Amino acid sequence: MMMMTQVETTVHYDNGYEDEYMMQEDEWDRDMLLDPAWEQQQRKTFTAWCNSHLRKAGTQIENIEEDFRNGLKLMLLLEVISGERLPKPDRGKMRFHKIANVNKALDFITSKGVKLVSIGAEEIVDGNVKMTLGMIWTIILRFAIQDISVEETSAKEGLLLWCQRKTAPYRNVNVQNFHVSWKDGLAFCALIHRHRPDLLDYSKLNKDDPLGNLNLAFDIAEKHLDIPKMLDAEDIINTPKPDERAIMTYVSCFYHAFAGAEQAETAANRICKVLGVNQENEKLMEEYERLASELLEWIRRTTPWLENRTPEKTMAEMQRKLEDFRDYRRQHKPPKVQEKCQLEINFNTLQTKLRISNRPAFMPSEGKMVSDIASAWQGLEQAEKGYEEWLLTEIRRLERLDHLAEKFRLCFDLTYSLSGKEAFLSQKDYETATLIEIRALLRKHEAFESDLAAHQDRVEQIAAIAQELNELDYHDVAAVNQRCQSICDMWDKLGTLTQKRRESLERTEKLLETIDQLFLEFSKRSAPFNNWMEGAMEDLQDMFIVHTIEEVQSLIAAHDQFKATLPEADAERQAILGIQNEVQKISQSYGIKANIINPYSTITTEELLNKWEKVKKLVPQRDGALQEEMARQHAHERLRRQFAAQANLIGPWIQTRMEEIGRCSLEIGGALEDQMTQLKQCEHVIVAYKPNIDKLEGDHQLIQESLVFDNKHTNYTMEHIRVGWELLLTTIARTINEIETQILTRDAKGISQQQMNEFRSSFTHFDRVHSICRNFRQCLITVWIMQPTNKKNGAMDTDDFRACLISMGYDLGEAEFARIMMLVDPNNTGIVSFQSFIDFMTRETADTDTAEQVVASFRILAADKPYILVDELRRELPPEQAEYCIMRMPLYTGHGAPPGALDYTAFSTALYGESDL
């Protein structure tokens, strides 16, 4: 008992900390130390542990208390486990030589911060087994257990915590100590399965078979993990409390065996994370390229169509063009507006992810930059601008042409009837006529000239209409010109013939007799009345184009004035007919038998009667046409008011939503997630409002189809609403993306919400342009109507940024400020965006991966080789990441590498170099 007390040891460190592991925990433990079972377990375990290191020097021990007596193998053991050289040993075989060597070993142990108590060289030289085991336990503690560290615990507690963490998921395993917790063997099996599940099937183990479990674990450890068998299963099972030192020594071998595997696992995880980020970014780049190509191709196809201003010849064809344009604005363009906005959002998100992961910025293919797409889109909208106005102008022109063509036809038909007078003017009846007949012919010719002069205005009107049709590029202008020319030729010919006939009649004027005054009066009164009726018929059949109720009311008033003159005209008609009745009365009274024909006029009473009946028939028809037009204009007015009522609601609604988005984006105190929630709710409200826009589009289509071109009830046009709606959709999407980018940056950089608020507060305080634009109503009008480009909105210039940094405590010299500006403004634009500001504030403290870290991780997987093999990649990495590396890693070109070796250094550097896309 006294002897055992003397060999109790305690390890002291230089800092005065006393490691109690060298002491037993209670009196029962002290008694158990004398148990031969404990001694046997320690002897076997410590011997195996020493041999696991001595074999590296080509030797081993058989008897632990005998083989260390001369101190030579003890010194060799310390050199192997420490990697340091000890003083040269004494080679003599005398006792003092052995004591000197053992003292050298003990001095080395002391130099490592361990103070040995009650262990002397003489006891070791004399083969004292208790002292020898105590010394070896001291060495094991110092070199195998002391440096173990797990979650801020070290040595024994660290090793115990490591075991608990690794075995926690396994059933029937509860590691609380280094003795009875290991008796059933399941804890050993769990440690093996956790790191090498391929070596055993834990689900098939039985807690009631401790012998089988222990032997299985010990055999696998020796065969596959290079851990020598340090314990006997029977000794552990048959001992009420297995020796803690033996178990702890054996378990520490498992820790050191798996430490390298865990290091490799950590390295593999880091590599997988880096490769995963790279693969995801490449997919985003490819998706951007595809979407950009499709959008640019659509713009390329659409722009020439909008630039084509070739007019069609008919109203129907131009109406089809207008309908095609409406389909484009309502169906084809809106999805492309969303695609363009989403493309910009994807580009910004990708650049943020690349920046966060220390990757270079994404450079799209030539011609597919965001600026290229914006330029192409601007060209599209430039082509689109004025296209609808051109279509409507062309439709008005064609409508005017159709009206003029119809009016030309009516005038032509009325005037061309004079062509039958050529025969009358060309006849030679005066050659055989009597004097009375000659004089009658002269009077008749005078009446004809009067009638011809009455048609002069109509001929001039025909020429004027033809001229206007030529100027408006009427599609059948050739036929119009041909008809106009025929009228002019006929008129010239009639003039010539009229002049010739007058000259002939005047030459024989002395042969004329007095003409019946009644016929003459009939002729003089019937001709103007006939012309009045023809003019009235022409006016009553005249086509009209009006666009307002007031214009129709003006036509109705004029028509009412015309109807007021009908009683007077009817009195004149009856008077003229009375002249003809007087002629017949005289003829009957004087018994004139000859066929009495008025020699002074070609107008007959039957003709006058027919025309008068036609005038009376046309009057109610004109009434009906004007009333129909009045109803149509009232319908147009309802369409105007219906459109205006909706537009006057939608316009301010869009403006209000823009103000809400602006206020939300300016909030600083709240969490980004709260702002995101508000923006998402606002987006939901905006999307739900879309049917109102569609209904307004339908009202606008009805107005256009009705050829209504103005609306005094509203200042909003459909184009204003369309532009405002598209701006609203783009603004909400971009604002949401900005908040998402800030959240992504905050989480990736490890920024707290309070820090983010402080950053935003500092940034906003010095963002002078941002504060100038607080009046959202004025901003909305400016953006909506004028659409300027203000690149400073939401950014700081150089002076603002310097003042912001100084206010945050930076001591800025010119060189330091220049360095910072190179980081936040690499393109030297003189502008610092909020995203650049956040990146700067977090860059130097962020925990991001680097090329050097990835190289170090690959070096661990490659076992410190400068190259790595295909089999090693496939063994250490998941299949997808392994194949990704194999396809992209260049071959290693250094010396001494086997065929197929890969250069992981060049590959890791390339991950952080220029992008191929």
PDB file of C-alpha atoms in Angstrom, residues 607-808:
ATOM      1  CA  GLU A 607     -88.614  68.019-115.008  1.00  0.00           C
ATOM      2  CA  LEU A 608     -89.376  70.721-112.488  1.00  0.00           C
ATOM      3  CA  LEU A 609     -92.056  68.576-110.865  1.00  0.00           C
ATOM      4  CA  ASN A 610     -89.754  65.515-110.663  1.00  0.00           C
ATOM      5  CA  LYS A 611     -86.927  67.497-109.133  1.00  0.00           C
ATOM      6  CA  TRP A 612     -89.261  69.127-106.631  1.00  0.00           C
ATOM      7  CA  GLU A 613     -90.545  65.707-105.544  1.00  0.00           C
ATOM      8  CA  LYS A 614     -86.984  64.499-105.176  1.00  0.00           C
ATOM      9  CA  VAL A 615     -86.121  67.517-103.033  1.00  0.00           C
ATOM     10  CA  LYS A 616     -89.120  66.822-100.758  1.00  0.00           C
ATOM     11  CA  LYS A 617     -88.026  63.167-100.497  1.00  0.00           C
ATOM     12  CA  LEU A 618     -84.425  64.065 -99.676  1.00  0.00           C
ATOM     13  CA  VAL A 619     -85.367  66.432 -96.833  1.00  0.00           C
ATOM     14  CA  PRO A 620     -86.570  63.723 -94.384  1.00  0.00           C
ATOM     15  CA  GLN A 621     -83.695  61.487 -95.468  1.00  0.00           C
ATOM     16  CA  ARG A 622     -81.306  64.279 -94.497  1.00  0.00           C
ATOM     17  CA  ASP A 623     -83.168  64.648 -91.215  1.00  0.00           C
ATOM     18  CA  GLY A 624     -82.661  60.960 -90.487  1.00  0.00           C
ATOM     19  CA  ALA A 625     -78.974  61.018 -91.436  1.00  0.00           C
ATOM     20  CA  LEU A 626     -78.308  63.978 -89.138  1.00  0.00           C
ATOM     21  CA  GLN A 627     -80.191  62.347 -86.270  1.00  0.00           C
ATOM     22  CA  GLU A 628     -78.202  59.123 -86.771  1.00  0.00           C
ATOM     23  CA  GLU A 629     -74.998  61.138 -86.733  1.00  0.00           C
ATOM     24  CA  MET A 630     -76.156  62.931 -83.586  1.00  0.00           C
ATOM     25  CA  ALA A 631     -76.762  59.549 -81.916  1.00  0.00           C
ATOM     26  CA  ARG A 632     -73.340  58.370 -83.069  1.00  0.00           C
ATOM     27  CA  GLN A 633     -71.639  61.464 -81.642  1.00  0.00           C
ATOM     28  CA  HIS A 634     -73.507  60.991 -78.350  1.00  0.00           C
ATOM     29  CA  ALA A 635     -72.181  57.419 -78.298  1.00  0.00           C
ATOM     30  CA  HIS A 636     -68.676  58.776 -78.979  1.00  0.00           C
ATOM     31  CA  GLU A 637     -69.097  61.234 -76.127  1.00  0.00           C
ATOM     32  CA  ARG A 638     -70.085  58.399 -73.807  1.00  0.00           C
ATOM     33  CA  LEU A 639     -66.955  56.514 -74.876  1.00  0.00           C
ATOM     34  CA  ARG A 640     -64.859  59.596 -74.149  1.00  0.00           C
ATOM     35  CA  ARG A 641     -66.385  60.052 -70.700  1.00  0.00           C
ATOM     36  CA  GLN A 642     -66.105  56.319 -69.956  1.00  0.00           C
ATOM     37  CA  PHE A 643     -62.414  56.304 -70.890  1.00  0.00           C
ATOM     38  CA  ALA A 644     -61.768  59.583 -69.036  1.00  0.00           C
ATOM     39  CA  ALA A 645     -63.447  58.349 -65.842  1.00  0.00           C
ATOM     40  CA  GLN A 646     -61.175  55.274 -65.745  1.00  0.00           C
ATOM     41  CA  ALA A 647     -58.039  57.112 -66.836  1.00  0.00           C
ATOM     42  CA  ASN A 648     -58.542  59.852 -64.221  1.00  0.00           C
ATOM     43  CA  LEU A 649     -58.629  57.113 -61.559  1.00  0.00           C
ATOM     44  CA  ILE A 650     -55.828  54.927 -62.912  1.00  0.00           C
ATOM     45  CA  GLY A 651     -53.338  57.758 -63.463  1.00  0.00           C
ATOM     46  CA  PRO A 652     -53.384  59.005 -59.830  1.00  0.00           C
ATOM     47  CA  TRP A 653     -53.478  55.376 -58.598  1.00  0.00           C
ATOM     48  CA  ILE A 654     -50.244  54.623 -60.428  1.00  0.00           C
ATOM     49  CA  GLN A 655     -48.754  57.810 -59.024  1.00  0.00           C
ATOM     50  CA  THR A 656     -49.783  56.827 -55.474  1.00  0.00           C
ATOM     51  CA  ARG A 657     -48.218  53.372 -55.805  1.00  0.00           C
ATOM     52  CA  MET A 658     -44.977  54.956 -57.041  1.00  0.00           C
ATOM     53  CA  GLU A 659     -44.961  57.169 -53.959  1.00  0.00           C
ATOM     54  CA  GLU A 660     -45.560  54.151 -51.684  1.00  0.00           C
ATOM     55  CA  ILE A 661     -42.653  52.284 -53.281  1.00  0.00           C
ATOM     56  CA  GLY A 662     -40.449  55.333 -52.847  1.00  0.00           C
ATOM     57  CA  ARG A 663     -41.374  55.756 -49.178  1.00  0.00           C
ATOM     58  CA  CYS A 664     -40.769  52.063 -48.497  1.00  0.00           C
ATOM     59  CA  SER A 665     -37.342  52.129 -50.187  1.00  0.00           C
ATOM     60  CA  LEU A 666     -36.371  55.185 -48.110  1.00  0.00           C
ATOM     61  CA  GLU A 667     -37.204  53.594 -44.738  1.00  0.00           C
ATOM     62  CA  ILE A 668     -34.072  53.015 -42.667  1.00  0.00           C
ATOM     63  CA  GLY A 669     -35.025  51.956 -39.152  1.00  0.00           C
ATOM     64  CA  GLY A 670     -36.883  48.762 -39.982  1.00  0.00           C
ATOM     65  CA  ALA A 671     -35.620  45.326 -40.958  1.00  0.00           C
ATOM     66  CA  LEU A 672     -35.014  44.564 -44.625  1.00  0.00           C
ATOM     67  CA  GLU A 673     -37.419  41.629 -44.358  1.00  0.00           C
ATOM     68  CA  ASP A 674     -40.174  44.029 -43.241  1.00  0.00           C
ATOM     69  CA  GLN A 675     -39.482  46.244 -46.231  1.00  0.00           C
ATOM     70  CA  MET A 676     -39.528  43.165 -48.443  1.00  0.00           C
ATOM     71  CA  THR A 677     -42.916  42.174 -46.986  1.00  0.00           C
ATOM     72  CA  GLN A 678     -44.312  45.648 -47.663  1.00  0.00           C
ATOM     73  CA  LEU A 679     -42.959  45.622 -51.212  1.00  0.00           C
ATOM     74  CA  LYS A 680     -44.351  42.137 -51.860  1.00  0.00           C
ATOM     75  CA  GLN A 681     -47.758  43.274 -50.609  1.00  0.00           C
ATOM     76  CA  CYS A 682     -47.533  46.331 -52.857  1.00  0.00           C
ATOM     77  CA  GLU A 683     -46.545  44.084 -55.768  1.00  0.00           C
ATOM     78  CA  HIS A 684     -49.565  41.871 -55.067  1.00  0.00           C
ATOM     79  CA  VAL A 685     -51.841  44.944 -55.115  1.00  0.00           C
ATOM     80  CA  ILE A 686     -50.276  46.108 -58.405  1.00  0.00           C
ATOM     81  CA  VAL A 687     -50.671  42.703 -60.088  1.00  0.00           C
ATOM     82  CA  ALA A 688     -54.292  42.524 -58.901  1.00  0.00           C
ATOM     83  CA  TYR A 689     -54.926  45.953 -60.466  1.00  0.00           C
ATOM     84  CA  LYS A 690     -53.999  44.710 -63.971  1.00  0.00           C
ATOM     85  CA  PRO A 691     -57.666  44.039 -65.033  1.00  0.00           C
ATOM     86  CA  ASN A 692     -58.340  47.790 -64.724  1.00  0.00           C
ATOM     87  CA  ILE A 693     -55.571  48.474 -67.255  1.00  0.00           C
ATOM     88  CA  ASP A 694     -56.969  45.791 -69.567  1.00  0.00           C
ATOM     89  CA  LYS A 695     -60.474  47.307 -69.306  1.00  0.00           C
ATOM     90  CA  LEU A 696     -59.063  50.738 -70.142  1.00  0.00           C
ATOM     91  CA  GLU A 697     -57.292  49.190 -73.148  1.00  0.00           C
ATOM     92  CA  GLY A 698     -60.665  47.810 -74.259  1.00  0.00           C
ATOM     93  CA  ASP A 699     -62.295  51.245 -73.899  1.00  0.00           C
ATOM     94  CA  HIS A 700     -59.401  52.759 -75.833  1.00  0.00           C
ATOM     95  CA  GLN A 701     -59.875  50.203 -78.610  1.00  0.00           C
ATOM     96  CA  LEU A 702     -63.581  51.082 -78.857  1.00  0.00           C
ATOM     97  CA  ILE A 703     -62.648  54.762 -79.149  1.00  0.00           C
ATOM     98  CA  GLN A 704     -60.130  54.079 -81.886  1.00  0.00           C
ATOM     99  CA  GLU A 705     -62.494  51.794 -83.778  1.00  0.00           C
ATOM    100  CA  SER A 706     -65.044  54.628 -83.651  1.00  0.00           C
ATOM    101  CA  LEU A 707     -62.402  56.991 -85.106  1.00  0.00           C
ATOM    102  CA  VAL A 708     -62.513  59.286 -82.064  1.00  0.00           C
ATOM    103  CA  PHE A 709     -59.254  61.196 -81.881  1.00  0.00           C
ATOM    104  CA  ASP A 710     -59.618  63.694 -79.022  1.00  0.00           C
ATOM    105  CA  ASN A 711     -60.916  63.712 -75.454  1.00  0.00           C
ATOM    106  CA  LYS A 712     -61.376  66.965 -73.561  1.00  0.00           C
ATOM    107  CA  HIS A 713     -62.421  65.159 -70.350  1.00  0.00           C
ATOM    108  CA  THR A 714     -58.951  63.911 -69.384  1.00  0.00           C
ATOM    109  CA  ASN A 715     -55.294  64.841 -69.701  1.00  0.00           C
ATOM    110  CA  TYR A 716     -54.298  61.146 -69.704  1.00  0.00           C
ATOM    111  CA  THR A 717     -53.819  59.368 -73.011  1.00  0.00           C
ATOM    112  CA  MET A 718     -53.574  55.602 -73.334  1.00  0.00           C
ATOM    113  CA  GLU A 719     -49.884  56.033 -74.041  1.00  0.00           C
ATOM    114  CA  HIS A 720     -49.449  57.913 -70.734  1.00  0.00           C
ATOM    115  CA  ILE A 721     -51.177  55.087 -68.865  1.00  0.00           C
ATOM    116  CA  ARG A 722     -49.126  52.424 -70.684  1.00  0.00           C
ATOM    117  CA  VAL A 723     -45.819  54.145 -69.948  1.00  0.00           C
ATOM    118  CA  GLY A 724     -46.821  54.763 -66.320  1.00  0.00           C
ATOM    119  CA  TRP A 725     -47.910  51.140 -65.858  1.00  0.00           C
ATOM    120  CA  GLU A 726     -44.712  49.760 -67.369  1.00  0.00           C
ATOM    121  CA  LEU A 727     -42.679  52.162 -65.201  1.00  0.00           C
ATOM    122  CA  LEU A 728     -44.605  51.019 -62.105  1.00  0.00           C
ATOM    123  CA  LEU A 729     -44.000  47.320 -62.861  1.00  0.00           C
ATOM    124  CA  THR A 730     -40.319  47.964 -63.525  1.00  0.00           C
ATOM    125  CA  THR A 731     -39.919  50.098 -60.381  1.00  0.00           C
ATOM    126  CA  ILE A 732     -41.505  47.561 -57.993  1.00  0.00           C
ATOM    127  CA  ALA A 733     -39.460  44.709 -59.505  1.00  0.00           C
ATOM    128  CA  ARG A 734     -36.199  46.639 -59.314  1.00  0.00           C
ATOM    129  CA  THR A 735     -36.891  47.879 -55.766  1.00  0.00           C
ATOM    130  CA  ILE A 736     -37.612  44.316 -54.601  1.00  0.00           C
ATOM    131  CA  ASN A 737     -34.394  43.177 -56.265  1.00  0.00           C
ATOM    132  CA  GLU A 738     -32.431  45.938 -54.506  1.00  0.00           C
ATOM    133  CA  ILE A 739     -33.779  44.819 -51.099  1.00  0.00           C
ATOM    134  CA  GLU A 740     -33.073  41.155 -51.997  1.00  0.00           C
ATOM    135  CA  THR A 741     -29.518  42.137 -52.936  1.00  0.00           C
ATOM    136  CA  GLN A 742     -29.087  43.948 -49.620  1.00  0.00           C
ATOM    137  CA  ILE A 743     -30.427  40.902 -47.720  1.00  0.00           C
ATOM    138  CA  LEU A 744     -28.132  38.605 -49.700  1.00  0.00           C
ATOM    139  CA  THR A 745     -25.169  40.885 -49.014  1.00  0.00           C
ATOM    140  CA  ARG A 746     -26.069  41.250 -45.324  1.00  0.00           C
ATOM    141  CA  ASP A 747     -26.390  37.476 -44.779  1.00  0.00           C
ATOM    142  CA  ALA A 748     -23.368  36.549 -46.858  1.00  0.00           C
ATOM    143  CA  LYS A 749     -21.161  39.184 -45.251  1.00  0.00           C
ATOM    144  CA  GLY A 750     -22.442  38.489 -41.730  1.00  0.00           C
ATOM    145  CA  ILE A 751     -23.793  42.001 -41.262  1.00  0.00           C
ATOM    146  CA  SER A 752     -26.308  42.492 -38.464  1.00  0.00           C
ATOM    147  CA  GLN A 753     -29.552  44.330 -39.089  1.00  0.00           C
ATOM    148  CA  GLN A 754     -28.345  47.137 -36.829  1.00  0.00           C
ATOM    149  CA  GLN A 755     -25.145  47.470 -38.861  1.00  0.00           C
ATOM    150  CA  MET A 756     -27.096  47.483 -42.111  1.00  0.00           C
ATOM    151  CA  ASN A 757     -29.367  50.246 -40.757  1.00  0.00           C
ATOM    152  CA  GLU A 758     -26.317  52.251 -39.664  1.00  0.00           C
ATOM    153  CA  PHE A 759     -24.745  51.838 -43.110  1.00  0.00           C
ATOM    154  CA  ARG A 760     -27.949  52.902 -44.850  1.00  0.00           C
ATOM    155  CA  SER A 761     -28.430  55.840 -42.461  1.00  0.00           C
ATOM    156  CA  SER A 762     -24.901  57.109 -43.067  1.00  0.00           C
ATOM    157  CA  PHE A 763     -25.223  56.604 -46.807  1.00  0.00           C
ATOM    158  CA  THR A 764     -28.621  58.336 -47.061  1.00  0.00           C
ATOM    159  CA  HIS A 765     -27.460  61.276 -44.945  1.00  0.00           C
ATOM    160  CA  PHE A 766     -24.698  62.076 -47.413  1.00  0.00           C
ATOM    161  CA  ASP A 767     -26.651  61.171 -50.548  1.00  0.00           C
ATOM    162  CA  ARG A 768     -27.465  64.754 -51.557  1.00  0.00           C
ATOM    163  CA  VAL A 769     -29.139  63.954 -54.872  1.00  0.00           C
ATOM    164  CA  HIS A 770     -31.295  61.340 -53.146  1.00  0.00           C
ATOM    165  CA  SER A 771     -32.577  63.891 -50.632  1.00  0.00           C
ATOM    166  CA  ILE A 772     -33.279  66.418 -53.399  1.00  0.00           C
ATOM    167  CA  CYS A 773     -35.621  63.947 -55.120  1.00  0.00           C
ATOM    168  CA  ARG A 774     -37.856  63.357 -52.081  1.00  0.00           C
ATOM    169  CA  ASN A 775     -40.841  65.045 -53.757  1.00  0.00           C
ATOM    170  CA  PHE A 776     -42.190  61.901 -55.339  1.00  0.00           C
ATOM    171  CA  ARG A 777     -45.067  63.627 -57.066  1.00  0.00           C
ATOM    172  CA  GLN A 778     -42.721  65.894 -59.027  1.00  0.00           C
ATOM    173  CA  CYS A 779     -40.348  62.952 -59.552  1.00  0.00           C
ATOM    174  CA  LEU A 780     -43.191  60.861 -60.974  1.00  0.00           C
ATOM    175  CA  ILE A 781     -44.195  63.595 -63.426  1.00  0.00           C
ATOM    176  CA  THR A 782     -40.581  64.065 -64.474  1.00  0.00           C
ATOM    177  CA  VAL A 783     -39.939  60.355 -65.003  1.00  0.00           C
ATOM    178  CA  TRP A 784     -43.339  59.706 -66.578  1.00  0.00           C
ATOM    179  CA  ILE A 785     -43.475  62.591 -69.025  1.00  0.00           C
ATOM    180  CA  MET A 786     -39.896  63.746 -69.556  1.00  0.00           C
ATOM    181  CA  GLN A 787     -38.109  60.465 -68.769  1.00  0.00           C
ATOM    182  CA  PRO A 788     -34.673  61.954 -67.941  1.00  0.00           C
ATOM    183  CA  THR A 789     -31.685  59.841 -66.896  1.00  0.00           C
ATOM    184  CA  ASN A 790     -30.253  60.852 -63.513  1.00  0.00           C
ATOM    185  CA  LYS A 791     -27.284  58.612 -62.849  1.00  0.00           C
ATOM    186  CA  LYS A 792     -26.641  60.093 -59.408  1.00  0.00           C
ATOM    187  CA  ASN A 793     -29.983  59.109 -57.914  1.00  0.00           C
ATOM    188  CA  GLY A 794     -29.259  56.935 -54.867  1.00  0.00           C
ATOM    189  CA  ALA A 795     -25.474  57.484 -54.975  1.00  0.00           C
ATOM    190  CA  MET A 796     -22.771  59.699 -53.484  1.00  0.00           C
ATOM    191  CA  ASP A 797     -20.130  61.702 -55.275  1.00  0.00           C
ATOM    192  CA  THR A 798     -16.500  61.722 -54.123  1.00  0.00           C
ATOM    193  CA  ASP A 799     -16.834  64.599 -51.643  1.00  0.00           C
ATOM    194  CA  ASP A 800     -19.967  63.109 -50.051  1.00  0.00           C
ATOM    195  CA  PHE A 801     -18.241  59.729 -49.697  1.00  0.00           C
ATOM    196  CA  ARG A 802     -15.166  61.288 -48.076  1.00  0.00           C
ATOM    197  CA  ALA A 803     -17.387  63.169 -45.586  1.00  0.00           C
ATOM    198  CA  CYS A 804     -19.300  59.961 -44.843  1.00  0.00           C
ATOM    199  CA  LEU A 805     -16.083  58.036 -44.070  1.00  0.00           C
ATOM    200  CA  ILE A 806     -14.756  60.815 -41.845  1.00  0.00           C
ATOM    201  CA  SER A 807     -18.066  60.890 -39.941  1.00  0.00           C
ATOM    202  CA  MET A 808     -17.684  57.140 -39.321  1.00  0.00           C
TER     203      MET A 808
END
